[in-house]
Short mmCIF file of C-alpha atoms in Angstrom, two decimals:
data_model
loop_
_atom_site.label_atom_id
_atom_site.label_comp_id
_atom_site.label_asym_id
_atom_site.label_seq_id
_atom_site.Cartn_x
_atom_site.Cartn_y
_atom_site.Cartn_z
CA MET O 101 0.33 0.01 -0.22
CA THR O 102 0.93 3.50 -0.62
CA VAL O 103 -0.14 6.48 0.87
CA GLU O 104 -0.70 9.18 -1.71
CA VAL O 105 -0.81 12.87 -0.88
CA SER O 106 -2.41 15.26 -3.45
CA VAL O 107 -2.17 19.07 -2.35
CA ILE O 108 -4.97 21.30 -2.77
CA ALA O 109 -3.04 25.22 -3.66
CA THR O 110 -4.19 28.39 -2.99
CA SER O 111 -1.81 31.10 -4.95
CA SER O 112 -4.27 34.03 -4.51
CA LEU O 113 -3.57 33.40 -0.38
CA GLY O 114 -0.31 32.02 -0.08
CA ASP O 115 -1.52 28.80 1.63
CA ARG O 116 -2.38 24.70 0.24
CA SER O 117 -4.34 22.60 1.98
CA TYR O 118 -4.64 18.24 1.44
CA LEU O 119 -5.40 15.83 0.91
CA ALA O 120 -3.95 12.11 1.86
CA SER O 121 -5.73 8.72 1.08
CA ASP O 122 -4.71 5.27 1.40
CA GLY O 123 -6.91 4.27 -1.91
CA ARG O 124 -10.44 3.78 0.33
CA VAL O 125 -10.48 6.35 3.15
CA ALA O 126 -8.79 10.49 3.35
CA ILE O 127 -7.62 12.19 5.67
CA VAL O 128 -8.48 15.79 4.79
CA VAL O 129 -5.87 18.70 6.11
CA ASP O 130 -6.80 21.90 6.53
CA PRO O 131 -9.45 22.99 4.39
CA GLN O 132 -10.08 25.86 2.13
CA ARG O 133 -13.89 27.53 2.29
CA ASP O 134 -14.53 27.06 -0.60
CA ILE O 135 -14.35 22.75 0.36
CA ASP O 136 -15.74 21.86 -3.87
CA ARG O 137 -12.40 22.17 -4.66
CA VAL O 138 -11.18 18.76 -2.11
CA LEU O 139 -15.79 16.58 -2.85
CA HIS O 140 -13.98 17.08 -6.65
CA LEU O 141 -10.90 15.54 -6.03
CA ALA O 142 -11.82 13.13 -3.45
CA GLY O 143 -14.57 12.17 -6.41
CA ALA O 144 -12.36 11.57 -8.91
CA LYS O 145 -10.12 9.36 -6.72
CA GLY O 146 -12.34 7.28 -4.92
CA VAL O 147 -11.67 8.32 -1.98
CA ARG O 148 -14.30 8.91 0.91
CA VAL O 149 -13.51 11.51 3.26
CA THR O 150 -13.44 9.86 7.34
CA HIS O 151 -11.62 12.63 8.93
CA VAL O 152 -11.11 16.78 8.76
CA VAL O 153 -8.21 17.85 10.85
CA GLU O 154 -7.67 21.50 11.36
CA THR O 155 -3.84 21.63 12.49
CA HIS O 156 -4.52 26.18 13.71
CA LEU O 157 -7.59 28.76 14.54
CA HIS O 158 -6.50 30.19 11.35
CA ASN O 159 -5.55 34.15 10.93
CA ASP O 160 -5.90 34.35 7.37
CA TYR O 161 -8.07 32.45 5.31
CA VAL O 162 -12.37 31.30 6.92
CA SER O 163 -11.37 27.22 7.18
CA GLY O 164 -14.65 24.81 5.50
CA GLY O 165 -13.27 21.90 7.51
CA LEU O 166 -16.81 22.91 10.02
CA GLU O 167 -18.52 22.44 6.66
CA LEU O 168 -16.96 19.46 5.10
CA ALA O 169 -17.60 16.84 7.59
CA ARG O 170 -20.77 17.94 7.46
CA ILE O 171 -21.44 16.65 4.56
CA THR O 172 -19.26 13.90 4.70
CA GLY O 173 -19.71 12.77 8.10
CA ALA O 174 -16.12 12.52 9.44
CA HIS O 175 -14.66 12.90 12.46
CA TYR O 176 -13.65 16.98 11.95
CA LEU O 177 -10.81 16.89 14.52
CA VAL O 178 -9.42 20.02 16.45
CA ALA O 179 -7.38 21.43 19.27
CA ALA O 180 -8.92 20.89 22.60
CA ALA O 181 -7.47 23.96 23.79
CA ASP O 182 -9.24 25.97 21.03
CA ARG O 183 -12.35 27.36 22.47
CA VAL O 184 -15.19 26.75 19.96
CA GLY O 185 -18.22 27.47 19.03
CA PHE O 186 -18.77 23.68 17.38
CA ASP O 187 -18.69 20.40 18.03
CA ARG O 188 -15.90 18.06 17.11
CA MET O 189 -13.29 15.89 18.01
CA PRO O 190 -10.95 17.36 20.73
CA VAL O 191 -6.81 15.94 20.07
CA ALA O 192 -4.20 16.78 21.60
CA ASP O 193 -0.68 15.90 21.95
CA GLY O 194 -0.13 12.55 22.75
CA ASP O 195 -3.34 11.42 20.86
CA ALA O 196 -2.28 8.73 17.94
CA VAL O 197 -5.99 8.19 16.04
CA PRO O 198 -6.64 5.06 14.03
CA VAL O 199 -7.83 6.51 10.41
CA SER O 200 -8.17 2.38 8.10
CA ASP O 201 -5.75 0.32 8.89
CA ASP O 202 -2.73 1.70 6.45
CA LEU O 203 -2.60 4.82 7.70
CA ARG O 204 -3.68 6.97 12.12
CA LEU O 205 -2.10 10.09 12.73
CA ARG O 206 -0.36 11.44 15.64
CA VAL O 207 -0.43 14.31 16.95
CA VAL O 208 1.73 16.62 18.63
CA GLY O 209 1.78 20.24 20.08
CA THR O 210 3.82 22.51 18.33
CA PRO O 211 2.82 25.78 20.00
CA GLY O 212 4.55 28.89 18.34
CA HIS O 213 1.97 30.35 15.28
CA THR O 214 -0.99 30.16 17.81
CA PHE O 215 -0.70 28.90 22.08
CA HIS O 216 -2.86 25.77 20.82
CA HIS O 217 -0.87 24.83 17.20
CA LEU O 218 -0.83 21.24 16.56
CA SER O 219 0.56 18.61 13.77
CA TYR O 220 0.04 15.71 12.98
CA VAL O 221 2.44 12.98 11.96
CA LEU O 222 0.38 10.19 8.90
CA ASP O 223 1.73 6.42 9.29
CA GLU O 224 1.71 4.25 7.06
CA ALA O 225 0.70 -0.02 8.28
CA GLY O 226 3.90 -2.19 6.99
CA ASP O 227 5.11 -5.55 8.47
CA GLY O 228 7.00 -3.95 10.25
CA GLY O 229 5.21 -1.68 12.62
CA TRP O 230 4.09 1.70 11.96
CA SER O 231 6.66 4.62 10.55
CA PRO O 232 5.89 7.50 9.52
CA VAL O 233 5.85 8.73 5.92
CA GLY O 234 5.43 12.74 7.22
CA VAL O 235 4.16 15.44 9.05
CA PHE O 236 1.11 18.50 8.56
CA THR O 237 3.21 21.11 9.96
CA GLY O 238 0.62 23.63 9.51
CA GLY O 239 2.08 27.38 10.40
CA SER O 240 4.91 25.48 12.47
CA LEU O 241 7.96 24.04 10.96
CA LEU O 242 7.87 25.62 7.20
CA PHE O 243 9.81 25.64 3.86
CA GLY O 244 12.49 27.31 5.30
CA THR O 245 10.47 29.63 7.22
CA THR O 246 8.43 29.00 10.10
CA GLY O 247 5.36 30.93 10.35
CA ARG O 248 5.02 34.18 11.91
CA THR O 249 4.39 34.15 16.01
CA ASP O 250 3.03 37.92 16.54
CA LEU O 251 -1.13 36.87 14.57
CA LEU O 252 -1.97 36.93 18.71
CA GLY O 253 -0.22 39.96 19.79
CA GLN O 254 2.76 41.50 20.46
CA ARG O 255 3.07 41.38 23.79
CA HIS O 256 2.61 37.21 22.52
CA ALA O 257 4.69 37.95 20.34
CA HIS O 258 8.56 36.54 22.43
CA ASP O 259 7.31 33.90 23.69
CA LEU O 260 5.33 32.33 20.55
CA ALA O 261 8.49 33.16 18.60
CA HIS O 262 10.64 30.44 21.56
CA HIS O 263 7.72 28.27 21.32
CA GLN O 264 7.56 28.45 17.51
CA HIS O 265 11.87 27.20 18.05
CA ALA O 266 11.27 24.35 20.46
CA SER O 267 8.70 22.63 19.05
CA ALA O 268 10.06 22.71 15.02
CA ARG O 269 12.76 21.32 17.07
CA LYS O 270 10.50 18.33 19.07
CA LEU O 271 9.51 17.77 15.42
CA ALA O 272 12.94 17.27 14.55
CA ASP O 273 13.47 15.57 16.99
CA LEU O 274 10.76 13.50 16.49
CA LEU O 275 10.97 12.45 12.34
CA PRO O 276 13.69 11.08 10.19
CA ASP O 277 15.65 12.84 7.84
CA GLY O 278 13.16 11.26 5.00
CA ALA O 279 9.85 12.52 6.13
CA GLN O 280 8.13 14.93 4.05
CA VAL O 281 6.72 18.07 5.81
CA TRP O 282 3.24 19.16 4.49
CA PRO O 283 3.21 23.11 6.20
CA THR O 284 -0.09 25.32 5.23
CA HIS O 285 1.40 28.45 5.16
CA GLY O 286 4.54 29.43 3.55
CA PHE O 287 3.56 30.44 -0.35
CA GLY O 288 2.75 33.97 -0.33
CA SER O 289 0.60 33.72 3.18
CA PHE O 290 1.35 36.92 5.02
CA CYS O 291 1.13 33.74 8.14
CA SER O 292 4.57 32.87 7.53
CA ALA O 293 7.35 34.31 8.52
CA SER O 294 9.50 34.69 5.60
CA GLN O 295 8.61 32.38 1.86
CA ALA O 296 9.28 29.26 1.37
CA ASP O 297 12.64 28.58 -0.01
CA ALA O 298 11.78 25.07 -2.01
CA PRO O 299 8.47 23.42 -3.49
CA GLU O 300 9.18 20.55 -1.23
CA SER O 301 10.85 19.52 1.94
CA THR O 302 12.15 16.90 4.30
CA ILE O 303 13.30 17.17 7.90
CA GLY O 304 16.25 16.19 6.85
CA ARG O 305 16.93 18.53 4.50
CA GLU O 306 15.04 21.97 7.48
CA ARG O 307 17.76 20.29 9.36
CA ALA O 308 20.60 21.94 6.80
CA ALA O 309 18.51 24.66 5.70
CA ASN O 310 15.67 26.21 8.10
CA PRO O 311 16.93 29.05 10.15
CA VAL O 312 14.57 27.99 13.24
CA LEU O 313 16.47 24.30 12.99
CA ARG O 314 20.77 25.56 12.88
CA LEU O 315 20.58 29.15 14.98
CA ALA O 316 19.51 29.10 19.03
CA ALA O 317 17.03 30.44 20.31
CA ASP O 318 17.21 33.60 21.71
CA ARG O 319 19.25 34.73 18.38
CA PHE O 320 15.85 32.64 16.43
CA VAL O 321 13.98 35.19 17.80
CA THR O 322 15.57 37.52 17.92
CA GLU O 323 16.05 38.11 14.05
CA THR O 324 13.17 36.54 13.45
CA LEU O 325 10.32 39.13 14.99
CA ALA O 326 13.05 41.65 13.55
CA GLY O 327 11.91 40.66 9.93
CA LEU O 328 8.27 40.58 10.57
CA ASP O 329 6.55 43.36 8.78
CA ALA O 330 2.63 43.81 9.16
CA TYR O 331 -0.29 41.81 8.40
CA PRO O 332 -3.63 42.51 6.39
CA ALA O 333 -6.21 44.09 8.45
CA TYR O 334 -9.31 41.72 8.71
CA TYR O 335 -6.95 39.03 9.48
CA ALA O 336 -8.34 40.02 12.86
CA HIS O 337 -11.49 38.74 11.68
CA MET O 338 -11.06 34.90 10.80
CA GLY O 339 -9.58 33.85 13.44
CA VAL O 340 -13.49 35.03 15.47
CA ALA O 341 -14.82 33.07 12.17
CA ASN O 342 -13.20 30.28 13.23
CA ALA O 343 -13.80 29.99 16.35
CA ALA O 344 -17.57 30.31 15.60
CA GLY O 345 -17.70 28.24 13.67
CA PRO O 346 -18.39 29.09 9.45
CA ALA O 347 -22.08 29.50 7.53
CA PRO O 348 -21.64 27.63 4.08
CA VAL O 349 -21.09 29.53 1.34
CA ASP O 350 -23.22 30.89 -1.69
CA LEU O 351 -21.22 31.06 -4.82
CA THR O 352 -24.61 31.86 -6.85
CA PRO O 353 -24.86 34.43 -8.82
CA VAL O 354 -25.18 38.66 -7.00
CA ALA O 355 -27.56 40.89 -8.79
CA ARG O 356 -26.27 42.74 -11.62
CA ALA O 357 -25.87 47.06 -11.88
CA ASP O 358 -26.50 49.13 -14.59
CA ALA O 359 -24.47 52.22 -15.14
CA ASP O 360 -26.96 53.95 -12.78
CA GLU O 361 -26.31 52.53 -10.46
CA LEU O 362 -22.88 51.73 -10.38
CA ARG O 363 -22.52 55.78 -10.69
CA ARG O 364 -24.82 55.94 -7.82
CA ARG O 365 -22.36 53.64 -5.52
CA ILE O 366 -19.28 54.83 -5.90
CA ALA O 367 -21.00 58.64 -6.22
CA ALA O 368 -21.60 56.85 -2.40
CA GLY O 369 -17.81 56.54 -1.89
CA GLU O 370 -19.03 52.66 -1.78
CA TRP O 371 -15.98 50.66 -3.38
CA VAL O 372 -16.77 48.69 -7.07
CA VAL O 373 -13.48 46.79 -7.80
CA ASP O 374 -12.91 46.09 -12.00
CA LEU O 375 -10.69 43.10 -11.62
CA ARG O 376 -9.70 43.47 -15.74
CA HIS O 377 -6.19 42.79 -16.42
CA ARG O 378 -4.34 46.99 -14.87
CA LYS O 379 -3.06 47.66 -18.59
CA ALA O 380 -6.63 46.80 -19.30
CA TYR O 381 -8.04 49.07 -16.68
CA ALA O 382 -5.07 51.61 -17.73
CA ALA O 383 -6.61 51.84 -20.87
CA SER O 384 -9.74 53.04 -20.15
CA HIS O 385 -11.96 52.55 -16.90
CA LEU O 386 -15.15 53.19 -15.23
CA ALA O 387 -13.82 56.41 -12.84
CA GLY O 388 -14.19 55.98 -9.45
CA THR O 389 -13.53 52.46 -9.30
CA VAL O 390 -10.41 50.07 -7.94
CA GLY O 391 -7.59 48.26 -10.50
CA LEU O 392 -7.10 45.38 -8.28
CA GLY O 393 -6.62 42.07 -11.62
CA LEU O 394 -8.01 38.93 -10.95
CA ASP O 395 -4.10 38.07 -12.28
CA GLY O 396 -3.54 38.76 -8.19
CA PRO O 397 -3.90 38.01 -4.83
CA MET O 398 -7.19 40.56 -5.41
CA SER O 399 -8.47 39.18 -2.31
CA THR O 400 -6.07 40.00 0.57
CA TRP O 401 -5.13 43.62 -0.73
CA LEU O 402 -8.92 44.80 -1.31
CA GLY O 403 -9.86 42.80 2.04
CA TRP O 404 -6.93 44.66 3.61
CA LEU O 405 -7.74 48.33 2.38
CA ILE O 406 -11.62 48.39 2.82
CA ASP O 407 -13.20 48.93 6.16
CA TRP O 408 -14.57 45.55 7.29
CA GLY O 409 -18.18 45.54 6.39
CA ALA O 410 -18.21 47.58 3.34
CA PRO O 411 -20.47 46.84 -0.01
CA ILE O 412 -18.24 45.78 -3.07
CA THR O 413 -19.37 45.66 -6.30
CA LEU O 414 -17.08 43.84 -8.82
CA LEU O 415 -16.23 44.68 -12.30
CA ALA O 416 -15.19 41.72 -14.23
CA GLU O 417 -15.13 41.59 -18.69
CA THR O 418 -16.80 37.96 -18.33
CA PRO O 419 -19.44 36.25 -15.47
CA ASP O 420 -16.67 33.56 -15.37
CA GLN O 421 -14.23 35.76 -13.96
CA VAL O 422 -17.52 37.68 -11.31
CA ALA O 423 -17.66 33.62 -10.51
CA ASP O 424 -13.40 33.09 -9.62
CA ALA O 425 -13.71 37.34 -7.43
CA GLN O 426 -16.79 35.89 -5.99
CA ARG O 427 -14.87 32.34 -4.64
CA GLU O 428 -11.58 34.50 -3.92
CA LEU O 429 -13.83 36.52 -1.69
CA VAL O 430 -15.43 33.91 0.81
CA ARG O 431 -12.35 32.54 1.85
CA ILE O 432 -11.62 36.04 3.44
CA GLY O 433 -15.02 36.39 4.62
CA ILE O 434 -16.87 38.73 2.39
CA ASP O 435 -19.66 36.37 1.41
CA ARG O 436 -21.87 38.61 -0.80
CA PRO O 437 -20.36 41.46 -2.91
CA ALA O 438 -23.17 44.26 -3.29
CA ALA O 439 -23.66 43.71 -7.07
CA GLN O 440 -21.90 43.37 -9.98
CA ALA O 441 -21.78 44.33 -13.77
CA THR O 442 -19.72 42.08 -16.21
CA GLY O 443 -18.43 43.32 -20.08
CA ALA O 444 -16.29 47.28 -21.28
CA PRO O 445 -16.07 49.78 -19.47
CA GLU O 446 -17.91 52.01 -22.15
CA GLN O 447 -21.00 49.29 -21.42
CA TRP O 448 -20.38 50.54 -17.04
CA ALA O 449 -21.18 54.17 -17.73
CA ALA O 450 -23.60 55.89 -17.95
CA ALA O 451 -21.70 58.82 -20.33
CA ARG O 452 -18.91 59.01 -21.93
CA SER O 453 -16.50 61.46 -19.54
CA GLU O 454 -17.43 58.79 -17.13
CA VAL O 455 -14.57 56.75 -18.70
CA ARG O 456 -10.93 57.85 -18.21
CA GLU O 457 -7.33 55.98 -18.86
CA LEU O 458 -3.93 55.92 -16.38
CA THR O 459 -1.30 57.37 -17.94
CA VAL O 460 1.26 55.08 -17.99
CA ALA O 461 5.26 54.74 -17.50
CA ASP O 462 8.05 52.23 -17.04
CA PHE O 463 11.47 53.28 -14.72
CA ASP O 464 12.93 53.58 -17.73
CA ALA O 465 10.84 56.65 -17.82
CA LEU O 466 11.48 57.14 -14.66
CA ALA O 467 15.75 57.37 -14.60
CA ALA O 468 15.16 59.97 -18.06
CA ALA O 469 12.91 62.39 -16.14
CA GLN O 470 15.56 62.06 -12.93
CA ALA O 471 17.62 63.41 -15.60
CA GLY O 472 15.64 66.67 -16.31
CA ASP O 473 14.68 64.63 -19.89
CA THR O 474 11.27 64.06 -18.90
CA PRO O 475 9.66 61.55 -22.22
CA ALA O 476 6.95 63.52 -24.64
CA GLY O 477 3.54 62.68 -23.96
CA LEU O 478 4.07 61.78 -19.99
CA ARG O 479 4.09 64.58 -17.39
CA ALA O 480 7.28 65.10 -15.07
CA PRO O 481 7.23 63.83 -11.66
CA GLN O 482 6.87 66.08 -8.74
CA VAL O 483 6.48 63.52 -6.52
CA VAL O 484 7.28 59.53 -6.49
CA LEU O 485 5.45 57.62 -4.14
CA ASP O 486 6.36 54.00 -2.95
CA VAL O 487 3.73 52.60 -2.24
CA ARG O 488 5.31 48.47 -1.45
CA MET O 489 5.80 47.51 2.29
CA THR O 490 8.25 48.75 4.55
CA ASN O 491 10.93 45.93 4.19
CA GLU O 492 11.08 46.38 0.83
CA TRP O 493 11.41 49.42 1.13
CA LYS O 494 14.64 49.27 3.34
CA ALA O 495 16.29 46.68 1.50
CA GLY O 496 16.53 49.32 -1.55
CA HIS O 497 14.16 51.99 -2.65
CA VAL O 498 14.41 55.28 -4.96
CA ASP O 499 16.55 58.44 -4.41
CA GLY O 500 13.90 61.44 -3.25
CA ALA O 501 10.20 58.97 -3.74
CA VAL O 502 7.78 59.26 -0.84
CA HIS O 503 6.86 55.59 1.43
CA VAL O 504 3.37 54.95 2.06
CA PRO O 505 2.34 50.66 1.73
CA LEU O 506 -0.65 51.11 0.08
CA PRO O 507 -2.58 49.26 2.79
CA ASP O 508 -2.18 52.86 4.29
CA LEU O 509 -3.46 54.62 1.47
CA PRO O 510 -6.91 55.37 1.82
CA THR O 511 -5.95 57.07 4.87
CA ARG O 512 -2.99 58.93 4.06
CA LEU O 513 -3.96 60.20 1.07
CA ALA O 514 -3.45 64.42 2.19
CA ASP O 515 0.81 62.61 3.40
CA VAL O 516 1.59 62.24 -0.58
CA PRO O 517 2.84 65.46 -0.92
CA ALA O 518 1.07 67.74 -4.05
CA GLY O 519 1.80 67.62 -7.88
CA THR O 520 2.33 65.20 -10.16
CA VAL O 521 2.68 61.24 -9.37
CA TRP O 522 4.78 58.92 -10.63
CA VAL O 523 3.75 55.40 -8.25
CA HIS O 524 5.33 52.28 -8.28
CA CYS O 525 5.20 49.32 -6.17
CA GLY O 526 7.24 45.96 -6.85
CA SER O 527 5.22 44.93 -10.54
CA GLY O 528 3.03 47.08 -11.05
CA TYR O 529 -0.49 45.44 -9.33
CA ARG O 530 0.07 46.92 -6.77
CA ALA O 531 0.70 50.77 -8.29
CA THR O 532 -2.52 50.12 -10.38
CA ALA O 533 -5.01 49.73 -6.82
CA ALA O 534 -2.57 53.07 -5.30
CA ALA O 535 -3.45 55.33 -9.05
CA SER O 536 -6.92 54.47 -8.90
CA LEU O 537 -7.39 55.54 -5.29
CA LEU O 538 -5.12 58.63 -6.52
CA ALA O 539 -6.92 59.75 -9.48
CA ASN O 540 -10.20 58.95 -7.68
CA ALA O 541 -8.92 61.63 -5.18
CA GLY O 542 -8.61 63.94 -8.11
CA ARG O 543 -5.14 63.98 -8.08
CA ASP O 544 -2.34 63.80 -11.58
CA VAL O 545 -0.51 60.63 -11.47
CA VAL O 546 1.74 58.49 -13.58
CA LEU O 547 0.88 54.40 -13.19
CA ILE O 548 5.14 53.21 -13.04
CA ASP O 549 3.62 49.21 -14.62
CA ASP O 550 7.20 47.52 -14.55
CA MET O 551 9.08 45.45 -12.65
CA PHE O 552 10.83 47.24 -9.36
CA GLY O 553 13.79 44.36 -10.14
CA ARG O 554 15.05 46.83 -13.13
CA ALA O 555 14.97 50.03 -12.03
CA GLU O 556 18.50 50.66 -11.09
CA ALA O 557 19.79 49.46 -14.20
CA ALA O 558 17.06 51.29 -16.11
CA GLY O 559 19.42 54.01 -14.58
CA VAL O 560 16.86 54.75 -11.37
CA ARG O 561 18.99 56.88 -9.29
CA MET O 562 18.73 54.56 -5.47
CA ALA O 563 19.02 55.22 -2.01
CA SER O 564 21.72 55.15 -0.60
CA THR O 565 22.32 52.14 1.65
CA ALA O 566 24.74 53.00 3.57
#
């Protein structure tokens, strides 16, 4: 018998869920809220889900575990120490949970990312008895890093970082080098202290590469806490939802809005979000909208930018794109958009004057402007605005630039100095959202749609890091 472990990736949030099976029954680990993906995979493999497990009460997404267990009749394993508003199978460090004649789970207490975090060792039966195949580590031991320890508040971050160090050592001492490591976080999630350094890993590789297993506890704690940047504001609502017991999702289409309704919503200051690619948005869009394309982590940035509970209207080229956005948003607890419209900006506008464009430049143009030779068709920059996160800014930035991280921009528009603003991020994605917010506030803005890694080579004058 060979255990098969399938990854269910949610790249937009930077997380992984897992389905592990012996060919007959299956375990699902840390499922996202849109559980139809899990049910489809289990059906395709012809396996029955008998156990759904949570490594922790998640802070970056709403779990689908409770609903998946309800639909499948599976046992729902949640830490006994977590206070929750639903029935579950409470488990704790040292528990062994039989799954089938061929599979079992061993529960390992691994506090650090949260106080009651658990990891689950997957054991396979063989002629010589049980042997570990790998371990589901949630937000504990990740690929080359660990889960961050400040999500429960700064007052706990130091103590939890020490717990995180001890937990990683505990797993390394418990398991052989060949055991697979299957984390939930590390692939773009802000739940990670830093991002994964490999697509897959083993305990042996982590011994050699992961700072948590290479550094003494005090140094690990100091370096880890020093490297943490801000995390999305909506995280404050995820743990609460997961502890209460999330409701089933409703992904049915939402009401369509015509041009007059869109105008009213924009006039009322509501969030009307254009999901098209930023190049299409720059070329033509409905004035008053915000550009957050589906090609990037739309839900993360939108959930971070809005006032929680604010009505959201979605604009896209096709109904399928709206449906994709709805799926992304329910994962972070934004259940029902207020309205939606599909087509093109000309169809969304009540008058042609409501359609506008963004002026676009690249770092070559910025370099020329810095040298006093602004390219034709562009307005010379009086302000260069960097909307990347603080750690990105510290690693290197344009000389003389103003720094306002994108999540802070809606409340700090007044901090952007007067004059024509050239705005950039790391790729153009966040800068497009920022440019739309600035334009909506009446600012004269130029979008730098370019990779920041090209800036210095393009001749842009950079700030000294000495």
